[in-house]
Short mmCIF file of C-alpha atoms in Angstrom, two decimals:
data_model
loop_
_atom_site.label_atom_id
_atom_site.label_comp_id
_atom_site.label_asym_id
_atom_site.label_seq_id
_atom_site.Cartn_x
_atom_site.Cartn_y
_atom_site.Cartn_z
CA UNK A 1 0.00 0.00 0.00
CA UNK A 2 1.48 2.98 -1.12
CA UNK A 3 2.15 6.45 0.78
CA UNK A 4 -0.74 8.60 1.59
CA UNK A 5 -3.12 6.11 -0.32
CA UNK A 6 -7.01 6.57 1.29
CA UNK A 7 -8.90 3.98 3.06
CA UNK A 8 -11.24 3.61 0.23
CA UNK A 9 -8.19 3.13 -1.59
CA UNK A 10 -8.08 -0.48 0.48
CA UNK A 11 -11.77 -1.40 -0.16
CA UNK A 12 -10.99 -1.20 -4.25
CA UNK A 13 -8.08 -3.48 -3.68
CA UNK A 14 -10.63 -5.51 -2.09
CA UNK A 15 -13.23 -5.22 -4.85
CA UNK A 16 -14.33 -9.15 -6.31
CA UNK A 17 -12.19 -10.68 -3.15
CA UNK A 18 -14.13 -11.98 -0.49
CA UNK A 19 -14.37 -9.74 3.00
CA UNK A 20 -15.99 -10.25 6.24
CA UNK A 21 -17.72 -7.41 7.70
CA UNK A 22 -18.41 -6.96 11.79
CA UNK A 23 -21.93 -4.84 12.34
CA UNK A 24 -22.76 -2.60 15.14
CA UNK A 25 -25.14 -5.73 15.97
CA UNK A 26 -22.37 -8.53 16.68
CA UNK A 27 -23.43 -10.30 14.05
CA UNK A 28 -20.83 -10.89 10.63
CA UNK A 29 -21.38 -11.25 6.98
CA UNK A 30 -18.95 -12.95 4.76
CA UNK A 31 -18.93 -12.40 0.65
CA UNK A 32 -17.27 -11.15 -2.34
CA UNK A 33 -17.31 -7.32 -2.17
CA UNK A 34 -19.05 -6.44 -5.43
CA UNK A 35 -19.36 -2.62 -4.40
CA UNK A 36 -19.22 0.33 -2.34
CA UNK A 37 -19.41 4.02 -1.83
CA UNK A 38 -18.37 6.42 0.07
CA UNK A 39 -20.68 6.21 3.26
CA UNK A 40 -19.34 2.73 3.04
CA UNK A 41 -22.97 1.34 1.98
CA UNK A 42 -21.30 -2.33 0.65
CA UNK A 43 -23.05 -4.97 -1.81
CA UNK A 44 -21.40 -8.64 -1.02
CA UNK A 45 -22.16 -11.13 -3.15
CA UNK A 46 -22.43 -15.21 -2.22
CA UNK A 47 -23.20 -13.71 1.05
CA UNK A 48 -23.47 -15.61 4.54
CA UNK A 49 -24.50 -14.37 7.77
CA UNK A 50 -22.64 -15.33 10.81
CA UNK A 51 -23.86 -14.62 14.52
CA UNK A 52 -20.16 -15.75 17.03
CA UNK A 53 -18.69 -17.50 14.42
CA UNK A 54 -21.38 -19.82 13.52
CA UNK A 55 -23.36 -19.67 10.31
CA UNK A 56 -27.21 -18.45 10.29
CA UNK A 57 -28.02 -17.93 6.57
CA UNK A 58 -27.09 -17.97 2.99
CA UNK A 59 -28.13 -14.88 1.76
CA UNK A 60 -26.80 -14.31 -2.12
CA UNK A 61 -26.55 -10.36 -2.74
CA UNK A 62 -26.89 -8.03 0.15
CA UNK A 63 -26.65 -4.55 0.16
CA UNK A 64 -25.35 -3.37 3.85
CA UNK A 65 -25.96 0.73 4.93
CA UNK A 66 -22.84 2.00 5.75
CA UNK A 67 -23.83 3.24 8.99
CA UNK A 68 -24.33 -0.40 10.74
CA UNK A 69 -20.63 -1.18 10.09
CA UNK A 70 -17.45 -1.32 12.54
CA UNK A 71 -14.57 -3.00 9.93
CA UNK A 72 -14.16 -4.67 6.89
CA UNK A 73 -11.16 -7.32 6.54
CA UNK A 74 -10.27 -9.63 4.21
CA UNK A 75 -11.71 -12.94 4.72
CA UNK B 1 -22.76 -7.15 -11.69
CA UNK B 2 -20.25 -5.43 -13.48
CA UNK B 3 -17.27 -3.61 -12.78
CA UNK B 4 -16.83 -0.69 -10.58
CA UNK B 5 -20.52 -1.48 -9.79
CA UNK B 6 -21.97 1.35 -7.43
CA UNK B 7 -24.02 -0.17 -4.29
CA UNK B 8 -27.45 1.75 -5.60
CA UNK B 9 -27.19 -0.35 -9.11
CA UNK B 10 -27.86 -3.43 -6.80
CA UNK B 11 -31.05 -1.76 -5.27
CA UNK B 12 -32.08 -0.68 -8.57
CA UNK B 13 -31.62 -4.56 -9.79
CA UNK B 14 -33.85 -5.65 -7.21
CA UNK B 15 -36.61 -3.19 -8.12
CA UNK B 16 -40.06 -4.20 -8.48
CA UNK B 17 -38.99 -7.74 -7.00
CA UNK B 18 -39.81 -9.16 -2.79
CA UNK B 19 -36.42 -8.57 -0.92
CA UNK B 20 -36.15 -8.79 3.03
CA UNK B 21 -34.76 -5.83 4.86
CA UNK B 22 -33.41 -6.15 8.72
CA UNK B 23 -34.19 -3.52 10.95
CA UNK B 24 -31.72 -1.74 13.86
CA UNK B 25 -34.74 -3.06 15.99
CA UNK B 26 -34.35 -6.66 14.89
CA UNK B 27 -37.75 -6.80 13.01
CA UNK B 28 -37.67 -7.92 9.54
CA UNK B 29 -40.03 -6.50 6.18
CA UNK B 30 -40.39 -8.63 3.57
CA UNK B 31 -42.32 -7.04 0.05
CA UNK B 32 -41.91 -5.83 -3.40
CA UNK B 33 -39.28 -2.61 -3.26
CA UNK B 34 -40.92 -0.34 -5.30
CA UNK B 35 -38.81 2.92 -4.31
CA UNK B 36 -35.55 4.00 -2.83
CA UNK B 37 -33.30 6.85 -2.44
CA UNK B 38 -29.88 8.07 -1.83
CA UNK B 39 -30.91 8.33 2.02
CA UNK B 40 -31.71 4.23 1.40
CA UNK B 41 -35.36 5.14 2.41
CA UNK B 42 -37.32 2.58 0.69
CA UNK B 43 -40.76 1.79 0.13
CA UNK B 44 -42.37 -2.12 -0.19
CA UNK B 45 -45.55 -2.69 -1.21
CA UNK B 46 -47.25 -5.93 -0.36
CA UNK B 47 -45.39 -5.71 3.31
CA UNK B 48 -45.22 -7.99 5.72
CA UNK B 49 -43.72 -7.67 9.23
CA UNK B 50 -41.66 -10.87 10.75
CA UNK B 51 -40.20 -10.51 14.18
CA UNK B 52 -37.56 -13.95 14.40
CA UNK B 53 -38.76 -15.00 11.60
CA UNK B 54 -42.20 -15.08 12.56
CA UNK B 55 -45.37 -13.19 10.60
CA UNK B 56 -46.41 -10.40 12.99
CA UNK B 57 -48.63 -8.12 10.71
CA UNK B 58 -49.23 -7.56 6.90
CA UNK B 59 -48.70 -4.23 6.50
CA UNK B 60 -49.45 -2.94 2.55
CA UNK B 61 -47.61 -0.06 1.48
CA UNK B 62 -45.01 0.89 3.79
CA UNK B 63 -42.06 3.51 3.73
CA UNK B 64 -38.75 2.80 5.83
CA UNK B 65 -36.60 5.09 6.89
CA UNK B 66 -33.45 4.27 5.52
CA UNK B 67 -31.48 5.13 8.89
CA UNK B 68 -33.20 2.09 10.49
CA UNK B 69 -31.89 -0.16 8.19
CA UNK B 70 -29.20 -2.49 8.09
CA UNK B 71 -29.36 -4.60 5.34
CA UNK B 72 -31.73 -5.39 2.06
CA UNK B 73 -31.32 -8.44 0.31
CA UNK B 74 -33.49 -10.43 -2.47
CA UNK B 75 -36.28 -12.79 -0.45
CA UNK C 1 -46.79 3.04 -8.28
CA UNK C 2 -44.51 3.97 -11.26
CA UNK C 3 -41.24 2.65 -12.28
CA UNK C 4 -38.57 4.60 -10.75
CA UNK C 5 -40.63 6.26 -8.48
CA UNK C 6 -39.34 7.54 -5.41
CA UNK C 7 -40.13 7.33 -1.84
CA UNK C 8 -41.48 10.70 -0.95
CA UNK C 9 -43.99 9.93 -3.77
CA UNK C 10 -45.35 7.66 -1.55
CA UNK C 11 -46.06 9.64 1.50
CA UNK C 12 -47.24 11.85 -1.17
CA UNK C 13 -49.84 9.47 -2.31
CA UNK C 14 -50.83 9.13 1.77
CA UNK C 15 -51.19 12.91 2.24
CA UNK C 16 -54.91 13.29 3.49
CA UNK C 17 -55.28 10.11 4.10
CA UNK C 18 -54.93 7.69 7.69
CA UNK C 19 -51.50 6.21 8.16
CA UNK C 20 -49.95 4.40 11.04
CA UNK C 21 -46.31 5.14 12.39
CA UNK C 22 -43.88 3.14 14.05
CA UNK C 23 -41.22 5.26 16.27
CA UNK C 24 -38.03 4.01 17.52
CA UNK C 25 -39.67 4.32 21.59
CA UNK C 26 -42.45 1.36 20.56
CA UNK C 27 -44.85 3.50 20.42
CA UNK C 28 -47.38 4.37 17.22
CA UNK C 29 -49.46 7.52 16.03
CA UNK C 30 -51.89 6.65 14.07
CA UNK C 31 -53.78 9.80 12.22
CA UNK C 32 -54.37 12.02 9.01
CA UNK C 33 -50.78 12.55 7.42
CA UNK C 34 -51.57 16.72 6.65
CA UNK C 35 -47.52 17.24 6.23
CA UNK C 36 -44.08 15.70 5.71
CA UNK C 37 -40.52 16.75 4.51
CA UNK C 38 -37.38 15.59 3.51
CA UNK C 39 -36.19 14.70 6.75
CA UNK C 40 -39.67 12.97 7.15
CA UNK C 41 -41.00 15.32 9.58
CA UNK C 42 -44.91 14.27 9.77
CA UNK C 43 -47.69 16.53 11.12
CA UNK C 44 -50.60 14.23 11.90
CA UNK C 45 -54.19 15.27 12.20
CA UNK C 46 -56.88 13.36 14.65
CA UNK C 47 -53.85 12.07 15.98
CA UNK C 48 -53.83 8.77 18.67
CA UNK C 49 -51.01 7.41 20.36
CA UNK C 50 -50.93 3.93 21.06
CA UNK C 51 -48.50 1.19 22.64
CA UNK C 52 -48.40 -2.15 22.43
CA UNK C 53 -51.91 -1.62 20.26
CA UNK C 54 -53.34 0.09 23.20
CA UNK C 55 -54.62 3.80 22.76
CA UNK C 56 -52.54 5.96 25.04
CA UNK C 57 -54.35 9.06 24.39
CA UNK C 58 -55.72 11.27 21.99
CA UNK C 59 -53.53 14.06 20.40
CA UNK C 60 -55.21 16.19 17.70
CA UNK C 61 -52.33 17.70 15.68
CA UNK C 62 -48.77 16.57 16.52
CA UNK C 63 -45.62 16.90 14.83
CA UNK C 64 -43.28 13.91 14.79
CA UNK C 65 -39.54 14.81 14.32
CA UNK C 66 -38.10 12.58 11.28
CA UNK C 67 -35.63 10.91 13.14
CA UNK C 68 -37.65 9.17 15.35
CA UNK C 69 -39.44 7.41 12.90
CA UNK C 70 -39.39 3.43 11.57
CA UNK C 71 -41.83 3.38 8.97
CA UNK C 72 -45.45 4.58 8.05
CA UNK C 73 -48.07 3.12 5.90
CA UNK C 74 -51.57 3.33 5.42
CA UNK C 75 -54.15 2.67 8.67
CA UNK D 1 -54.16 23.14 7.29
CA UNK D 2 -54.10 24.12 3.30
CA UNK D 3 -53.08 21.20 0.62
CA UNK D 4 -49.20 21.08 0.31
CA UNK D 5 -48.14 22.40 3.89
CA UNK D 6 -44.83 21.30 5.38
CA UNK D 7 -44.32 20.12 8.84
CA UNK D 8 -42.79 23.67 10.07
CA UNK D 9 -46.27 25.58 9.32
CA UNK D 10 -47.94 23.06 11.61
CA UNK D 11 -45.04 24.43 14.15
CA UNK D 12 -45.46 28.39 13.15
CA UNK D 13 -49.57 27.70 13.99
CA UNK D 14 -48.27 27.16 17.19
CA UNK D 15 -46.15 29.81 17.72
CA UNK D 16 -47.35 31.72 21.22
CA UNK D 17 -49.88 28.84 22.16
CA UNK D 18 -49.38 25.86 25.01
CA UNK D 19 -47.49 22.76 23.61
CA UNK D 20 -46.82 19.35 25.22
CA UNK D 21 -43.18 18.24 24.26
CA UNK D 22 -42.07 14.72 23.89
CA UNK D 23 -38.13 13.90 24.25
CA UNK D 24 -36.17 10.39 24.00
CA UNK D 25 -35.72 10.66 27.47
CA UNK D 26 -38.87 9.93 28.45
CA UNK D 27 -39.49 13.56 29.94
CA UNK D 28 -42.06 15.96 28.63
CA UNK D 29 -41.85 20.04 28.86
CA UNK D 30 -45.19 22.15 28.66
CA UNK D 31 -44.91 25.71 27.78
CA UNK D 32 -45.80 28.62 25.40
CA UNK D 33 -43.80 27.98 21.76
CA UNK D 34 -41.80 31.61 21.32
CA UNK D 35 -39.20 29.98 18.98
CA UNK D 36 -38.16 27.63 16.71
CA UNK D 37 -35.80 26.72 14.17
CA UNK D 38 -35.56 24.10 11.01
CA UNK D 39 -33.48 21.89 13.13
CA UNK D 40 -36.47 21.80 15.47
CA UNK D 41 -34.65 23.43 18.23
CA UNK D 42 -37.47 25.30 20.27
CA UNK D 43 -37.74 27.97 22.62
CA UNK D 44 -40.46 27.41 25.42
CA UNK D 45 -41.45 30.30 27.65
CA UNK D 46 -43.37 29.43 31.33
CA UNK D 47 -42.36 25.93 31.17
CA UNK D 48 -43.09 22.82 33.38
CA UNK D 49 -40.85 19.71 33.17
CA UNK D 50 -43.24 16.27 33.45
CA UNK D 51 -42.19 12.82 34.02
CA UNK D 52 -45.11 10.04 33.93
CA UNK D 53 -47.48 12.83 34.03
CA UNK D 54 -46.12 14.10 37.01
CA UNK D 55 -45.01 17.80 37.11
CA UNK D 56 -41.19 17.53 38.58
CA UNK D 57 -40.32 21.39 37.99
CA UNK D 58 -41.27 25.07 37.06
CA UNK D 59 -38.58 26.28 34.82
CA UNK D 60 -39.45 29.94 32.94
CA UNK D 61 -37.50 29.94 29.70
CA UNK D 62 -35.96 26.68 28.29
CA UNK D 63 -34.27 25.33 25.39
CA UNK D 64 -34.72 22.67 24.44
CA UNK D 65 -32.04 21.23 21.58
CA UNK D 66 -33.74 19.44 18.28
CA UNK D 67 -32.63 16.03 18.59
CA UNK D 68 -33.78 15.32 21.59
CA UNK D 69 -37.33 15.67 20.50
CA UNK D 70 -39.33 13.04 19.59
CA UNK D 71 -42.60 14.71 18.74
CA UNK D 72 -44.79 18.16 19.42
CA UNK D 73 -48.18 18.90 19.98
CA UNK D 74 -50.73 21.36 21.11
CA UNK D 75 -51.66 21.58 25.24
CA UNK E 1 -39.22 37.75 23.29
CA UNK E 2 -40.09 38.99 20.06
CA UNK E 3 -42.43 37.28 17.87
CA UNK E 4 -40.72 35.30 14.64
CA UNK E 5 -37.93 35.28 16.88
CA UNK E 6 -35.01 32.29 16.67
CA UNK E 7 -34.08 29.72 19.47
CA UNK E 8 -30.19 31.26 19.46
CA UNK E 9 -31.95 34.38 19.99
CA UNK E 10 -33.13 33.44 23.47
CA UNK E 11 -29.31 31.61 24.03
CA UNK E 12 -27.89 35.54 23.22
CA UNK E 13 -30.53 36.83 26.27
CA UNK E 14 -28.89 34.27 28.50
CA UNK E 15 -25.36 35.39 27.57
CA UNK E 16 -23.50 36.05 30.92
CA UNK E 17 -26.41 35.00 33.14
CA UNK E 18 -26.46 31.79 35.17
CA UNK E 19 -27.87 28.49 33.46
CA UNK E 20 -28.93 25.17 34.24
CA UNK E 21 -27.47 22.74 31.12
CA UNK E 22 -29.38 19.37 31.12
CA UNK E 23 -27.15 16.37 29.45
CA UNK E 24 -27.94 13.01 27.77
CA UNK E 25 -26.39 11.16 30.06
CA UNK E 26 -28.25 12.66 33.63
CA UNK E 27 -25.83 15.24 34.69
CA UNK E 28 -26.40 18.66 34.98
CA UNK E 29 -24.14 21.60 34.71
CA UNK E 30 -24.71 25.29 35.89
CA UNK E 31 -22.76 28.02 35.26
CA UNK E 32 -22.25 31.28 33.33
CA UNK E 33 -23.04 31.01 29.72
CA UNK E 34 -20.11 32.87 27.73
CA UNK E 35 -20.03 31.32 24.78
CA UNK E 36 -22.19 28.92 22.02
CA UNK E 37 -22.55 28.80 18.16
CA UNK E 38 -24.99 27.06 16.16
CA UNK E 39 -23.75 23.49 17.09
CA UNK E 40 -25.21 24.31 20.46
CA UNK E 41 -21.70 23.87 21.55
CA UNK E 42 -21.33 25.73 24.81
CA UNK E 43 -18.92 27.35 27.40
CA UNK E 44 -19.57 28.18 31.35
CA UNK E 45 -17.58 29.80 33.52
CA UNK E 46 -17.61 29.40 37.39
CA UNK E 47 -19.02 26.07 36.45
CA UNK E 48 -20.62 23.36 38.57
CA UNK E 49 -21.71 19.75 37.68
CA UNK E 50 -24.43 18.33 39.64
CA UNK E 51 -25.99 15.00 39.77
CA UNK E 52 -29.72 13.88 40.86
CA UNK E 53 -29.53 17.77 41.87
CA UNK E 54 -25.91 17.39 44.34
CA UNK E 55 -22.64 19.18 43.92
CA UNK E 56 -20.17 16.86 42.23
CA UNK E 57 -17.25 19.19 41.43
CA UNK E 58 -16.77 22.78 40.98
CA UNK E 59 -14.93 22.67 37.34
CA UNK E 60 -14.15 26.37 36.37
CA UNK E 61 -14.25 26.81 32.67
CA UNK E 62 -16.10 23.93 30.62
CA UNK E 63 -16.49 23.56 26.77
CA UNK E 64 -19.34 21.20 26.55
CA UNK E 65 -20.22 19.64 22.94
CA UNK E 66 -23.75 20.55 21.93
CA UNK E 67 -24.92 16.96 21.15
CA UNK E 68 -24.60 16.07 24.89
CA UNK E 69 -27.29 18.53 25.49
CA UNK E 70 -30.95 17.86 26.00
CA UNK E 71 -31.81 21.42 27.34
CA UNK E 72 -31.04 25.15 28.48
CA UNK E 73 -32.48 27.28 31.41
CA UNK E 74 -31.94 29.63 32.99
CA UNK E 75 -30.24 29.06 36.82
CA UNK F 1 -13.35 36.11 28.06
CA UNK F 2 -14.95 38.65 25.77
CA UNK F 3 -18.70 39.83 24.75
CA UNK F 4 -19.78 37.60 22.11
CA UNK F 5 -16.81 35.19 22.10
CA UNK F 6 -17.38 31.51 20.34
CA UNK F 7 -16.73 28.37 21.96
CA UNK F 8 -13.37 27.60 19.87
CA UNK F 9 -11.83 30.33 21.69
CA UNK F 10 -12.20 28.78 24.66
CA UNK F 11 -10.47 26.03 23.32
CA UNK F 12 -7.77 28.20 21.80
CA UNK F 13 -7.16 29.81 25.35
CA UNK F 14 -6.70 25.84 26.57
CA UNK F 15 -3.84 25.25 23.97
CA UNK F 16 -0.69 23.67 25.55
CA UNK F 17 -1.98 23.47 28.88
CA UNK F 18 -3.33 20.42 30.59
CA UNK F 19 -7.47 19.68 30.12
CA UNK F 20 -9.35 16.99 31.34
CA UNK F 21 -11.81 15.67 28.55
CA UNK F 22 -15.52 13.33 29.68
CA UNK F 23 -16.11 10.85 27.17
CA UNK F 24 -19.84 9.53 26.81
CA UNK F 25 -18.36 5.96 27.42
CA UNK F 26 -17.57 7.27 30.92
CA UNK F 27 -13.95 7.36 31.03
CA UNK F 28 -11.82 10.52 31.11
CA UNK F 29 -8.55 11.37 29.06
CA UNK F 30 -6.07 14.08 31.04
CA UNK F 31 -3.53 15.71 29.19
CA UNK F 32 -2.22 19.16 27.35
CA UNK F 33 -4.16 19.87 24.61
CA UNK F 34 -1.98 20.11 21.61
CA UNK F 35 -4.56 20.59 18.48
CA UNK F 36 -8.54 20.84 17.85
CA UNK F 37 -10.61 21.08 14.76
CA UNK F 38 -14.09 21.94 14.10
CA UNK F 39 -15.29 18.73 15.07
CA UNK F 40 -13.97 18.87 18.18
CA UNK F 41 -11.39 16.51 17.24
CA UNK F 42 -8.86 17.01 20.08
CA UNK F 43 -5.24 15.88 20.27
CA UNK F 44 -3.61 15.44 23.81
CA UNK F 45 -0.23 14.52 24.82
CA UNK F 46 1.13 13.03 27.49
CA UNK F 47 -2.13 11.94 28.39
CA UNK F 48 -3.59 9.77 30.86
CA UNK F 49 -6.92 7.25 31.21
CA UNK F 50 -8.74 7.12 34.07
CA UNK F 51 -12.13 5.61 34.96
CA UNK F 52 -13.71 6.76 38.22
CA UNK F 53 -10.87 9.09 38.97
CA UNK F 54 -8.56 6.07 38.70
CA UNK F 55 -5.89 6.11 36.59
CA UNK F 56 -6.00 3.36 34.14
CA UNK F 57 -3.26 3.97 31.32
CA UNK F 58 -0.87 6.53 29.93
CA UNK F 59 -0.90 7.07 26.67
CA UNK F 60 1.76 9.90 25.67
CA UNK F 61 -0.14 11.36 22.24
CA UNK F 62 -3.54 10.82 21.59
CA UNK F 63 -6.14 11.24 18.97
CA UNK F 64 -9.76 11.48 20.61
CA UNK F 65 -12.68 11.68 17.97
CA UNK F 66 -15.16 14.62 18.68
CA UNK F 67 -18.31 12.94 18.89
CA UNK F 68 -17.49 10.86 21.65
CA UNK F 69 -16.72 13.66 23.90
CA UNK F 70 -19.37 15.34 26.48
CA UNK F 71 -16.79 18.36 28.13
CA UNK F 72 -13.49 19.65 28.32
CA UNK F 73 -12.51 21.51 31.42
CA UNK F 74 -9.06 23.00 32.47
CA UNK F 75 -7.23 20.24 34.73
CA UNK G 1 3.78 18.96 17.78
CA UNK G 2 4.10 22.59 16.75
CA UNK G 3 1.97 25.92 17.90
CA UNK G 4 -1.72 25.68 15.80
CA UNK G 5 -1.33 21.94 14.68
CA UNK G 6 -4.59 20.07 13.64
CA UNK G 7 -5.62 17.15 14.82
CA UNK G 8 -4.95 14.98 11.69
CA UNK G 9 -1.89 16.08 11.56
CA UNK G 10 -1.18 13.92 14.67
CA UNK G 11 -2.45 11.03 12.59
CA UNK G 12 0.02 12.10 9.89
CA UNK G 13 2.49 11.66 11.82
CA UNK G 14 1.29 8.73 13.42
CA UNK G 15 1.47 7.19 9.40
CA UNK G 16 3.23 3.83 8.89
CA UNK G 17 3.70 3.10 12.77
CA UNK G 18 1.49 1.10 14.58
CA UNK G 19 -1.45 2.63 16.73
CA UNK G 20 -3.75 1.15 19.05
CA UNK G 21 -7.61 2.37 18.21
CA UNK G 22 -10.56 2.14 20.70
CA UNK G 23 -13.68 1.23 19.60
CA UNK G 24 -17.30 2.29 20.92
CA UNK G 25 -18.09 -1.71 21.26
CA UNK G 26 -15.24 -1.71 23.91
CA UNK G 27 -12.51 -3.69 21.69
CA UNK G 28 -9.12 -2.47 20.32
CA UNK G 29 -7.38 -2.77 17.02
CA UNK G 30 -3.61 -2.26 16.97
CA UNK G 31 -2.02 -2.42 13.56
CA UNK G 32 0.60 -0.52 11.62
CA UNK G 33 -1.41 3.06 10.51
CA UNK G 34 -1.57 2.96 6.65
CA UNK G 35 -4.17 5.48 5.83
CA UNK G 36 -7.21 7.66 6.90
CA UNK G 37 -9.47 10.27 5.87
CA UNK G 38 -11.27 13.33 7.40
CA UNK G 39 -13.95 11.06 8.53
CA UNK G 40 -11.24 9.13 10.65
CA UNK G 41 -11.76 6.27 8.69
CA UNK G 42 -8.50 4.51 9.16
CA UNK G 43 -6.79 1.29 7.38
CA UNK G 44 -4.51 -1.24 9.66
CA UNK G 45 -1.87 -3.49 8.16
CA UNK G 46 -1.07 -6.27 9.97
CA UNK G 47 -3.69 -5.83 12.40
CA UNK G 48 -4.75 -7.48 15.49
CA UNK G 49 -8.36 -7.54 17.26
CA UNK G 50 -8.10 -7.35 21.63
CA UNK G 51 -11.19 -7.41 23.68
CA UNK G 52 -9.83 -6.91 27.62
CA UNK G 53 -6.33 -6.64 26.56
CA UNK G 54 -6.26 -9.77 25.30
CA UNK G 55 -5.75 -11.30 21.58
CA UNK G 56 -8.96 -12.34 20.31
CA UNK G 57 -7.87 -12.82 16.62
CA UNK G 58 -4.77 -11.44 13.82
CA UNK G 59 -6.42 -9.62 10.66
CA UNK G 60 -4.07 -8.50 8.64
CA UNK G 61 -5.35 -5.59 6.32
CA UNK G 62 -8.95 -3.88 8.40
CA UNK G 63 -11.02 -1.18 6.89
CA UNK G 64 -12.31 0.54 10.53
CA UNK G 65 -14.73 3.00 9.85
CA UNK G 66 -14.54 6.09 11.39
CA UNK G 67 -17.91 6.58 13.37
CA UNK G 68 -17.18 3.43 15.61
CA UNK G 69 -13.57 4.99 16.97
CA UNK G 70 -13.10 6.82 20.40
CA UNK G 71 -9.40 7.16 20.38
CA UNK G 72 -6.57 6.43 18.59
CA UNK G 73 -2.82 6.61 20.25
CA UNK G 74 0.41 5.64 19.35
CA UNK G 75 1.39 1.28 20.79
#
């Protein structure tokens, strides 16, 4: 990662990788980032929910409001 | 969804088709998304109201505000 | 409801007309939507508050601040 | 209230006239409207702080700030 | 207080006068009111902060953020 | 402190000399106040953590986001 | 830190060393400080997640976003 590069800067390197993303909530989604903007609002695809680890759902595309997220990370 | 995809395409994919959108309050609405803005208000028509998973009301036409919202994806 | 509509059209389409809404508190006013704006402010007309589907009390006008607000449809 | 109207005429009808204030806190303030603004910050002159119905203090002036308000109506 | 006039208005009458600040989180501070902008952002001098209504510390000068604040009286 | 002085001042007047800052989470952060924005973004160094007047860590420089403090107060 | 700094300036300078960041859910990232924005969105690279002090998992690259973050100090 380069000097002074921007944090959305990291979430393009992440674009069509899968992430997993911690909510406000405690729970976790897993999926391939498909897109993003700058509030953060995400769209995973081949998505799966996740409540202390332990899978609750397969969900396919979901779109996630910025404002309910703590990190994003590589999965 | 292609390239450089912007999270408000995948909204406007699943126009006019029954998605499922959690709530900060844990409730769940499942209906057709017939509207939505850059504020991620939406409105469903054909609403119904869940609470764990569970049918509570059906509801019509409803509006959401989109800052109770954490996540919309296809039902 | 037109394609591509947006979501103020449909608190347009409730204007005069009963609606129910759902605040963040639990509770719900139910009366004549005479009002709204972009921050979905509401003035209700005739206005009843009720918890838990009990009426609380009886309000004639009130005006609900935007950011207290769930959702509204039609009563 | 005329066709059209937005939420801050229903407040400017009240301007000089008893109102009962609901806040997230679960407190209420009574008093005569003097002031308010678009962010719904409001002026109340001869006010009463309620809790449960219960009147808990006289206060003259107060000030009450926007977002603590969840909705306004009439004495 | 003038009619049409504007809830900073009656902050600008309380300028270096005693006030009662109610917070968010059930403290209370009084003190002089020197200073505030349109954040509500405020500063007292000869401060106190009280809790349930008792003396907790004698503070001087305080800066207090405006979105701590619930409401403004005067002392 | 001046007729018709803003808050920021009173920060200004606070620069390089030691503050003690009440975060909502209940913890306070001691230290001289090196740098503040608009935001109320504050940098302090050689600070220190306490919880209940206890002190917990120090820290040497830190960066304390705005919205998660309630006062700042000469120490 | 010189006379009149701002605050991101102290996360300039903070770039490329590794920080330890509190969040509002009461855990701790510590990483090596690779970017950030005016939002105080910040990227970690080689990251680690603490809860209590202690390890609770290694993360490698997190996105943190900036809404969630109390303070952020030098490790």
């Amino acid at each position: 990662m380069v000097e002074n590069s921007r944090p959305l800067d990291a979430l393009n390197n992440a674009r069509n990788k899968r992430v997993i993303i911690e909510l406000k909530n405690g729970k976790q989604y897993l999926g391939k980032l498909t897109a993003f903007d700058i509030h953060i609002n995400i769209v995973l695809e081949e998505a799966e929910e996740k409540e202390n680890g332990e899978l609750k759902r397969k969900l396919g595309v979901v779109f996630i409001r910025g404002d309910t997220i703590i990190m994003i990370s590589p999965a």
